Coordinates of C-alpha atoms in Angstrom, one line a residue:
X1 CA 0.0 0.0 0.0
X2 CA 1.4 3.4 -1.0
X3 CA 1.5 6.0 1.8
X4 CA 0.8 9.6 1.0
X5 CA 3.2 11.7 3.1
X6 CA 2.0 15.1 4.3
X7 CA 3.2 18.0 2.1
X8 CA 3.5 21.7 2.4
X9 CA 0.8 23.8 0.7
X10 CA -2.7 22.7 -0.2
X11 CA -3.7 19.1 0.3
X12 CA -4.3 17.2 -2.9
X13 CA -7.8 15.7 -3.2
X14 CA -8.9 13.3 -5.9
X15 CA -12.4 13.9 -7.0
X16 CA -14.0 10.9 -8.7
X17 CA -16.8 12.1 -10.9
X18 CA -19.2 10.4 -13.3
X19 CA -18.1 12.5 -16.3
X20 CA -19.7 11.4 -19.6
X21 CA -21.6 13.5 -22.1
X22 CA -23.3 15.8 -19.7
X23 CA -22.8 17.1 -16.2
X24 CA -25.1 15.1 -13.9
X25 CA -26.7 16.7 -10.8
X26 CA -24.3 14.7 -8.5
X27 CA -21.2 15.9 -10.4
X28 CA -22.5 19.5 -10.6
X29 CA -23.2 19.7 -6.8
X30 CA -19.7 18.5 -5.9
X31 CA -18.0 20.8 -8.5
X32 CA -20.0 23.8 -7.3
X33 CA -19.0 23.1 -3.7
X34 CA -15.3 22.4 -4.4
X35 CA -15.1 25.5 -6.6
X36 CA -15.8 27.7 -3.6
X37 CA -13.3 26.0 -1.3
X38 CA -10.0 27.7 -0.3
X39 CA -7.3 27.0 -2.9
X40 CA -4.7 27.7 -0.3
X41 CA -6.0 24.6 1.7
X42 CA -7.0 22.2 -1.1
X43 CA -6.2 21.5 -4.7
X44 CA -8.1 19.0 -6.8
X45 CA -7.3 16.3 -9.3
X46 CA -10.2 14.7 -11.2
X47 CA -10.8 11.1 -12.3
X48 CA -13.9 10.8 -14.6
X49 CA -15.4 8.8 -17.5
X50 CA -14.4 10.3 -20.9
X51 CA -15.7 13.9 -21.0
X52 CA -17.7 15.7 -23.6
X53 CA -16.6 19.2 -24.7
X54 CA -19.5 20.7 -22.8
X55 CA -18.6 18.9 -19.6
X56 CA -14.9 19.8 -20.0
X57 CA -15.8 23.5 -20.5
X58 CA -17.9 23.6 -17.3
X59 CA -15.1 21.8 -15.4
X60 CA -12.6 24.4 -16.6
X61 CA -15.0 27.2 -15.5
X62 CA -15.5 25.9 -12.0
X63 CA -12.0 24.3 -11.4
X64 CA -9.6 26.0 -13.8
X65 CA -6.2 24.4 -14.2
X66 CA -7.3 21.1 -12.7
X67 CA -5.5 17.9 -13.9
X68 CA -8.1 15.4 -15.3
X69 CA -7.6 11.7 -15.7
X70 CA -10.2 10.1 -18.0
X71 CA -11.0 6.4 -17.7
X72 CA -14.0 4.2 -18.1
X73 CA -15.0 3.4 -14.5
X74 CA -16.9 0.4 -13.2
X75 CA -20.3 1.6 -12.0
X76 CA -23.9 0.5 -11.2
X77 CA -26.8 2.4 -9.7
X78 CA -27.6 0.1 -6.9
X79 CA -29.3 2.8 -4.8
X80 CA -31.1 4.5 -7.7
X81 CA -34.9 4.4 -7.0
X82 CA -35.7 3.2 -10.5
X83 CA -33.1 0.4 -10.7
X84 CA -33.5 -3.2 -9.5
X85 CA -30.3 -5.2 -10.0
X86 CA -30.7 -8.5 -11.8
X87 CA -30.7 -11.7 -9.7
X88 CA -29.0 -13.9 -12.3
X89 CA -25.7 -15.4 -11.0
X90 CA -24.4 -15.1 -14.6
X91 CA -25.1 -11.4 -14.7
X92 CA -23.3 -10.9 -11.3
X93 CA -20.3 -13.0 -12.5
X94 CA -20.0 -10.9 -15.7
X95 CA -20.4 -7.7 -13.8
X96 CA -17.8 -8.6 -11.2
X97 CA -15.3 -9.6 -13.9
X98 CA -15.9 -6.5 -16.0
X99 CA -15.5 -4.3 -12.9
X100 CA -12.3 -5.9 -11.8
X101 CA -10.9 -5.5 -15.4
X102 CA -11.8 -1.8 -15.4
X103 CA -10.2 -1.3 -12.0
X104 CA -7.0 -3.0 -13.1
X105 CA -6.8 -0.7 -16.2
X106 CA -7.3 2.4 -14.0
X107 CA -4.6 1.3 -11.6
X108 CA -2.2 0.6 -14.4
X109 CA -2.8 3.8 -16.2
X110 CA -3.1 6.3 -13.3
X111 CA -2.1 5.0 -9.9
X112 CA 1.6 6.0 -10.4
X113 CA 0.6 9.5 -11.4
X114 CA -1.8 9.8 -8.5
X115 CA 0.8 8.6 -6.0
X116 CA 3.3 11.2 -7.4
X117 CA 0.6 13.8 -6.9
X118 CA 0.6 13.0 -3.2
X119 CA -3.1 12.5 -2.9
X120 CA -4.2 12.8 0.7
X121 CA -8.0 12.3 0.3
X122 CA -10.4 10.7 -2.2
X123 CA -13.9 12.1 -2.7
X124 CA -16.4 10.1 -4.9
X125 CA -19.3 12.3 -6.1
X126 CA -22.0 9.6 -6.4
X127 CA -22.8 6.1 -5.1
X128 CA -22.7 4.2 -8.5
X129 CA -18.9 4.8 -9.0
X130 CA -16.6 2.6 -6.9
X131 CA -13.2 3.2 -8.4
X132 CA -12.6 5.8 -5.8
X133 CA -12.8 3.4 -2.9
X134 CA -10.3 1.0 -4.6
X135 CA -7.9 3.9 -5.3
X136 CA -8.1 5.3 -1.8
X137 CA -7.2 1.9 -0.4
X138 CA -4.3 1.6 -2.8
X139 CA -3.1 5.1 -1.9
X140 CA -3.6 4.5 1.8
X141 CA -5.7 7.6 2.2
X142 CA -9.3 8.3 3.6
X143 CA -12.2 7.9 1.2
X144 CA -15.4 10.1 1.3
X145 CA -18.3 8.7 -0.6
X146 CA -21.2 10.9 -1.6
X147 CA -24.7 9.5 -2.1
X148 CA -27.5 11.4 -3.6
X149 CA -29.8 8.5 -4.6
X150 CA -32.8 7.7 -2.4
X151 CA -34.2 4.2 -2.9
X152 CA -38.0 4.1 -3.1
X153 CA -38.3 0.7 -1.3
X154 CA -34.9 -0.5 -0.1
X155 CA -34.4 -4.2 -0.7
X156 CA -31.5 -6.7 -0.2
X157 CA -29.3 -5.2 -2.9
X158 CA -29.8 -1.6 -1.7
X159 CA -29.0 -2.5 1.9
X160 CA -26.0 -4.6 0.8
X161 CA -24.6 -1.7 -1.2
X162 CA -25.2 0.8 1.6
X163 CA -23.3 -1.5 4.0
X164 CA -20.5 -1.8 1.5
X165 CA -20.3 2.0 1.1
X166 CA -20.0 2.4 4.8
X167 CA -17.3 -0.3 5.0
X168 CA -15.3 1.3 2.1
X169 CA -15.4 4.9 3.4
X170 CA -14.2 7.1 6.2
X171 CA -17.6 8.7 5.8
X172 CA -20.7 8.6 3.6
X173 CA -22.1 12.1 2.8
X174 CA -25.7 12.7 2.0
X175 CA -27.7 15.9 1.3
X176 CA -30.9 15.0 3.3
X177 CA -32.2 12.8 6.1
X178 CA -34.3 10.9 3.5
X179 CA -31.2 9.9 1.6
X180 CA -29.3 9.0 4.7
X181 CA -32.0 6.7 6.1
X182 CA -30.7 3.6 4.4
X183 CA -27.3 4.1 6.2
X184 CA -28.9 3.8 9.6
X185 CA -28.0 7.2 10.9
X186 CA -24.3 6.7 10.1
X187 CA -24.2 9.2 7.2
X188 CA -23.2 12.8 7.5
X189 CA -25.6 15.4 6.1
X190 CA -24.1 18.2 3.9
X191 CA -26.7 20.3 2.2
X192 CA -25.7 21.4 -1.3
X193 CA -25.7 25.1 -2.4
X194 CA -26.8 26.8 -5.5
X195 CA -24.5 27.5 -8.5
X196 CA -22.4 30.6 -7.8
X197 CA -24.0 32.2 -10.9
X198 CA -27.1 32.7 -8.8
X199 CA -25.1 35.1 -6.7
X200 CA -24.7 37.4 -9.8
X201 CA -27.3 39.8 -11.1
X202 CA -30.0 38.2 -13.3
X203 CA -29.4 38.4 -17.0
X204 CA -32.7 40.4 -17.6
X205 CA -34.2 43.2 -15.7
X206 CA -37.8 42.0 -15.8
X207 CA -40.0 39.0 -16.5
X208 CA -41.2 40.8 -19.7
X209 CA -37.7 41.2 -21.0
X210 CA -36.8 37.5 -20.3
X211 CA -39.9 36.3 -22.1
X212 CA -39.2 38.6 -25.1
X213 CA -35.6 37.3 -25.3
X214 CA -36.8 33.7 -25.0
X215 CA -39.7 34.0 -27.4
X216 CA -42.2 33.0 -24.7
X217 CA -45.8 34.3 -24.5
X218 CA -45.8 37.8 -23.1
X219 CA -49.2 37.9 -21.4
X220 CA -50.0 34.3 -20.4
X221 CA -49.0 32.8 -17.1
X222 CA -46.2 30.2 -17.3
X223 CA -45.5 27.1 -15.2
X224 CA -41.9 26.0 -15.6
X225 CA -40.7 22.4 -15.3
X226 CA -37.0 21.7 -15.7
X227 CA -35.5 18.2 -16.2
X228 CA -35.0 15.5 -18.8
X229 CA -38.4 14.1 -19.9
X230 CA -39.0 10.7 -18.3
X231 CA -41.8 9.2 -16.2
X232 CA -39.5 9.1 -13.2
X233 CA -39.4 12.8 -13.1
X234 CA -43.2 13.0 -13.2
X235 CA -43.8 15.2 -16.3
X236 CA -46.7 13.0 -17.4
X237 CA -48.3 13.5 -14.0
X238 CA -47.9 17.3 -14.4
X239 CA -49.5 17.2 -17.8
X240 CA -52.3 15.1 -16.4
X241 CA -52.8 17.6 -13.6
X242 CA -53.1 20.4 -16.1
X243 CA -55.8 18.4 -17.8
X244 CA -57.6 18.1 -14.4
X245 CA -57.4 21.9 -13.9
X246 CA -58.7 22.5 -17.4
X247 CA -61.8 20.4 -16.5
X248 CA -62.2 22.5 -13.4
X249 CA -62.2 25.7 -15.5
X250 CA -58.6 26.8 -14.9
X251 CA -56.7 26.9 -18.2
X252 CA -55.3 30.4 -18.7
X253 CA -51.7 29.3 -18.4
X254 CA -49.1 27.3 -20.4
X255 CA -46.5 24.8 -19.4
X256 CA -42.8 25.3 -20.3
X257 CA -40.7 22.1 -20.3
X258 CA -37.0 22.8 -20.2
X259 CA -35.4 19.4 -21.1
X260 CA -35.6 16.6 -23.7
X261 CA -36.4 12.9 -23.6
X262 CA -33.3 10.7 -23.6
X263 CA -35.1 7.7 -25.2
X264 CA -37.8 7.3 -27.8
X265 CA -39.9 5.4 -25.2
X266 CA -39.8 8.4 -22.9
X267 CA -40.7 10.7 -25.8
X268 CA -43.7 8.5 -26.6
X269 CA -44.9 8.5 -23.0
X270 CA -44.7 12.3 -22.8
X271 CA -46.5 12.8 -26.2
X272 CA -49.2 10.4 -25.1
X273 CA -49.7 12.2 -21.8
X274 CA -50.2 15.5 -23.7
X275 CA -52.7 13.9 -26.0
X276 CA -54.6 12.2 -23.2
X277 CA -54.9 15.4 -21.3
X278 CA -56.4 17.1 -24.3
X279 CA -54.0 20.0 -24.2
X280 CA -53.7 22.4 -27.2
X281 CA -50.3 22.5 -28.8
X282 CA -49.7 26.2 -27.7
X283 CA -50.2 25.3 -24.1
X284 CA -47.1 22.9 -24.0
X285 CA -43.9 24.8 -24.8
X286 CA -40.8 22.6 -25.1
X287 CA -37.2 23.8 -25.1
X288 CA -33.9 22.0 -24.9
X289 CA -32.0 22.2 -21.6
X290 CA -29.6 25.1 -21.2
X291 CA -26.5 25.3 -19.0
X292 CA -27.9 28.5 -17.5
X293 CA -31.7 28.3 -16.9
X294 CA -31.9 31.6 -15.0
X295 CA -33.7 33.4 -17.8
X296 CA -36.4 30.7 -17.8
X297 CA -36.9 31.0 -14.0
X298 CA -37.2 34.8 -14.4
X299 CA -39.8 34.3 -17.1
X300 CA -41.9 31.9 -15.0
X301 CA -44.8 32.5 -12.7
X302 CA -44.7 29.2 -10.9
X303 CA -42.1 26.3 -10.9
X304 CA -43.3 22.7 -10.8
X305 CA -41.1 19.7 -9.7
X306 CA -43.5 16.7 -9.9
X307 CA -40.9 13.9 -9.1
X308 CA -42.6 10.5 -9.2
X309 CA -39.7 8.7 -7.4
X310 CA -37.7 9.9 -4.4
X311 CA -35.5 12.9 -5.2
X312 CA -32.8 13.5 -2.7
X313 CA -32.1 17.3 -2.8
X314 CA -33.1 18.6 -6.3
X315 CA -31.3 21.6 -7.9
X316 CA -34.6 22.9 -9.3
X317 CA -36.1 23.3 -5.8
X318 CA -33.0 25.1 -4.5
X319 CA -32.8 27.4 -7.5
X320 CA -36.4 28.3 -7.6
X321 CA -36.5 29.1 -3.9
X322 CA -33.2 31.1 -4.2
X323 CA -34.9 33.3 -6.8
X324 CA -38.1 33.7 -4.8
X325 CA -40.4 31.8 -7.0
X326 CA -43.4 29.8 -5.7
X327 CA -42.8 26.1 -6.2
X328 CA -45.1 23.2 -6.4
X329 CA -43.4 19.8 -5.8
X330 CA -44.1 16.3 -4.7
X331 CA -43.7 15.0 -1.2
X332 CA -40.9 12.5 -1.9
X333 CA -37.3 12.0 -1.0
X334 CA -35.7 15.0 0.6
X335 CA -38.1 17.5 -1.0
X336 CA -40.3 17.7 2.2
X337 CA -37.1 18.7 4.1
X338 CA -36.6 21.6 1.6
X339 CA -40.2 22.8 1.4
X340 CA -42.4 23.7 4.4
X341 CA -45.9 23.0 2.9
X342 CA -47.9 26.2 2.7
X343 CA -45.0 28.3 3.8
X344 CA -42.0 28.0 1.4
X345 CA -43.9 26.0 -1.3
X346 CA -46.7 23.6 -1.9
X347 CA -46.4 19.9 -1.7
X348 CA -48.5 17.2 -3.5
X349 CA -48.5 13.4 -3.4
X350 CA -46.3 11.8 -6.0
X351 CA -47.8 10.0 -9.0
X352 CA -51.1 11.7 -8.1
X353 CA -52.4 14.2 -10.8
X354 CA -55.4 15.2 -8.7
X355 CA -53.2 16.1 -5.7
X356 CA -50.8 17.9 -8.0
X357 CA -53.7 19.8 -9.6
X358 CA -54.9 20.9 -6.2
X359 CA -51.5 22.4 -5.3
X360 CA -50.9 23.9 -8.7
X361 CA -54.4 25.4 -8.8
X362 CA -53.8 27.1 -5.4
X363 CA -50.5 28.7 -6.6
X364 CA -52.1 29.9 -9.8
X365 CA -55.4 31.1 -8.3
X366 CA -54.2 33.0 -5.3
X367 CA -51.6 35.6 -6.2
X368 CA -51.2 36.7 -2.5
X369 CA -50.4 33.1 -1.6
X370 CA -47.9 32.8 -4.5
X371 CA -46.2 36.0 -3.5
X372 CA -46.0 34.9 0.1
X373 CA -44.6 31.4 -0.8
X374 CA -41.9 33.0 -3.0
X375 CA -40.9 35.5 -0.4
X376 CA -40.6 32.9 2.4
X377 CA -38.8 30.5 0.1
X378 CA -36.2 33.1 -0.8
X379 CA -35.5 34.0 2.8
X380 CA -35.1 30.3 3.7
X381 CA -32.9 29.6 0.6
X382 CA -30.5 32.5 1.3
X383 CA -29.9 31.0 4.8
X384 CA -29.5 27.4 3.7
X385 CA -28.2 27.2 0.1
X386 CA -25.4 29.8 -0.2
X387 CA -22.5 27.9 -1.9
X388 CA -20.0 29.3 0.6
X389 CA -21.9 27.6 3.4
X390 CA -21.7 24.2 1.6
X391 CA -18.0 24.8 0.9
X392 CA -17.3 25.6 4.5
X393 CA -19.1 22.5 5.7
X394 CA -17.1 20.4 3.2
X395 CA -13.8 21.9 4.1
X396 CA -14.5 21.1 7.8
X397 CA -15.2 17.5 6.8
X398 CA -12.0 17.3 4.7
X399 CA -9.9 18.7 7.6
X400 CA -11.4 16.3 10.0
X401 CA -10.4 13.2 8.0
X402 CA -7.1 14.6 6.9
X403 CA -6.0 15.0 10.5
X404 CA -7.8 12.0 12.0

């Protein structure tokens, strides 16, 4: 085992990220936090799956000058609420062999360089990636493992992986109590902050200017929903809820979906939901996701986050609250820890269009309530989600394990 002797200057930390074609929420949250940390105390080296140009650009913006090692990592979403691992012994044998092969390749390609870099801590951004645990053991340094997945109904495999994460880490870090529940109270809660861009002035002076620039309806009220289109994120439930409101006589608003379907099957589900709800084409506005959604938030009257499965600590909720927008979300995962129902937002039951319609109808029909929700949400978010607060909490954790 290679020992990493202490060195003068900032401590070297290996960040193990998912990488790939786009910046996932897990990677984004870790990058936002580490970008605000004191460079005199910590410097970062990144290991990630091969990066797209867009991912590389964002990494360069948040952590300029960082050394990046790219390698195909072994991974599996054991704790993802939508994934149930196969029970076939043949699948497990193949998975184990493939994982061991990838780990050997990573060690051969990068372990020497990582040892020379005098890594003192390894921080893995998400639970599916387990190369970080193996590298930390080889380097003889502490390993911190972040988990942002919240299983809907934890079974044997989920509990097995949670125990494995605890055994392979100095600490497991989670953003909410709901996410930490599977670890039996042994995880450390670190709430994520908003992207530092949200500290800067908004790109438009008014809602009208934002709508004009984005080509959105100037007069109609807009409900914004951000996220890739798939049933797990609940967009079909939101569409169905709007159909319910139309039957109740409330239809003077449009939906704006910022995000695209990743599969043809998800696209078909969404199109069928719109057809079944009987919504006119001009009431469903679809746009591709953008790296900076602030103009869309500014253009919106209400934000909806209709997650159908547990969502640990969603960016959309934090960002909407930070900007003082009324938000309607489902009571699942860590969302109920972020929103005080009736005070900083409105909660509905997941996978329940009627409940979602009730909450959305309240936000759209009562302007005084919507204004009060947005104001209280903003006050709460400014206390909880400042990126410097998240960075300070993470630096304290780093220091704790560096000097343990």
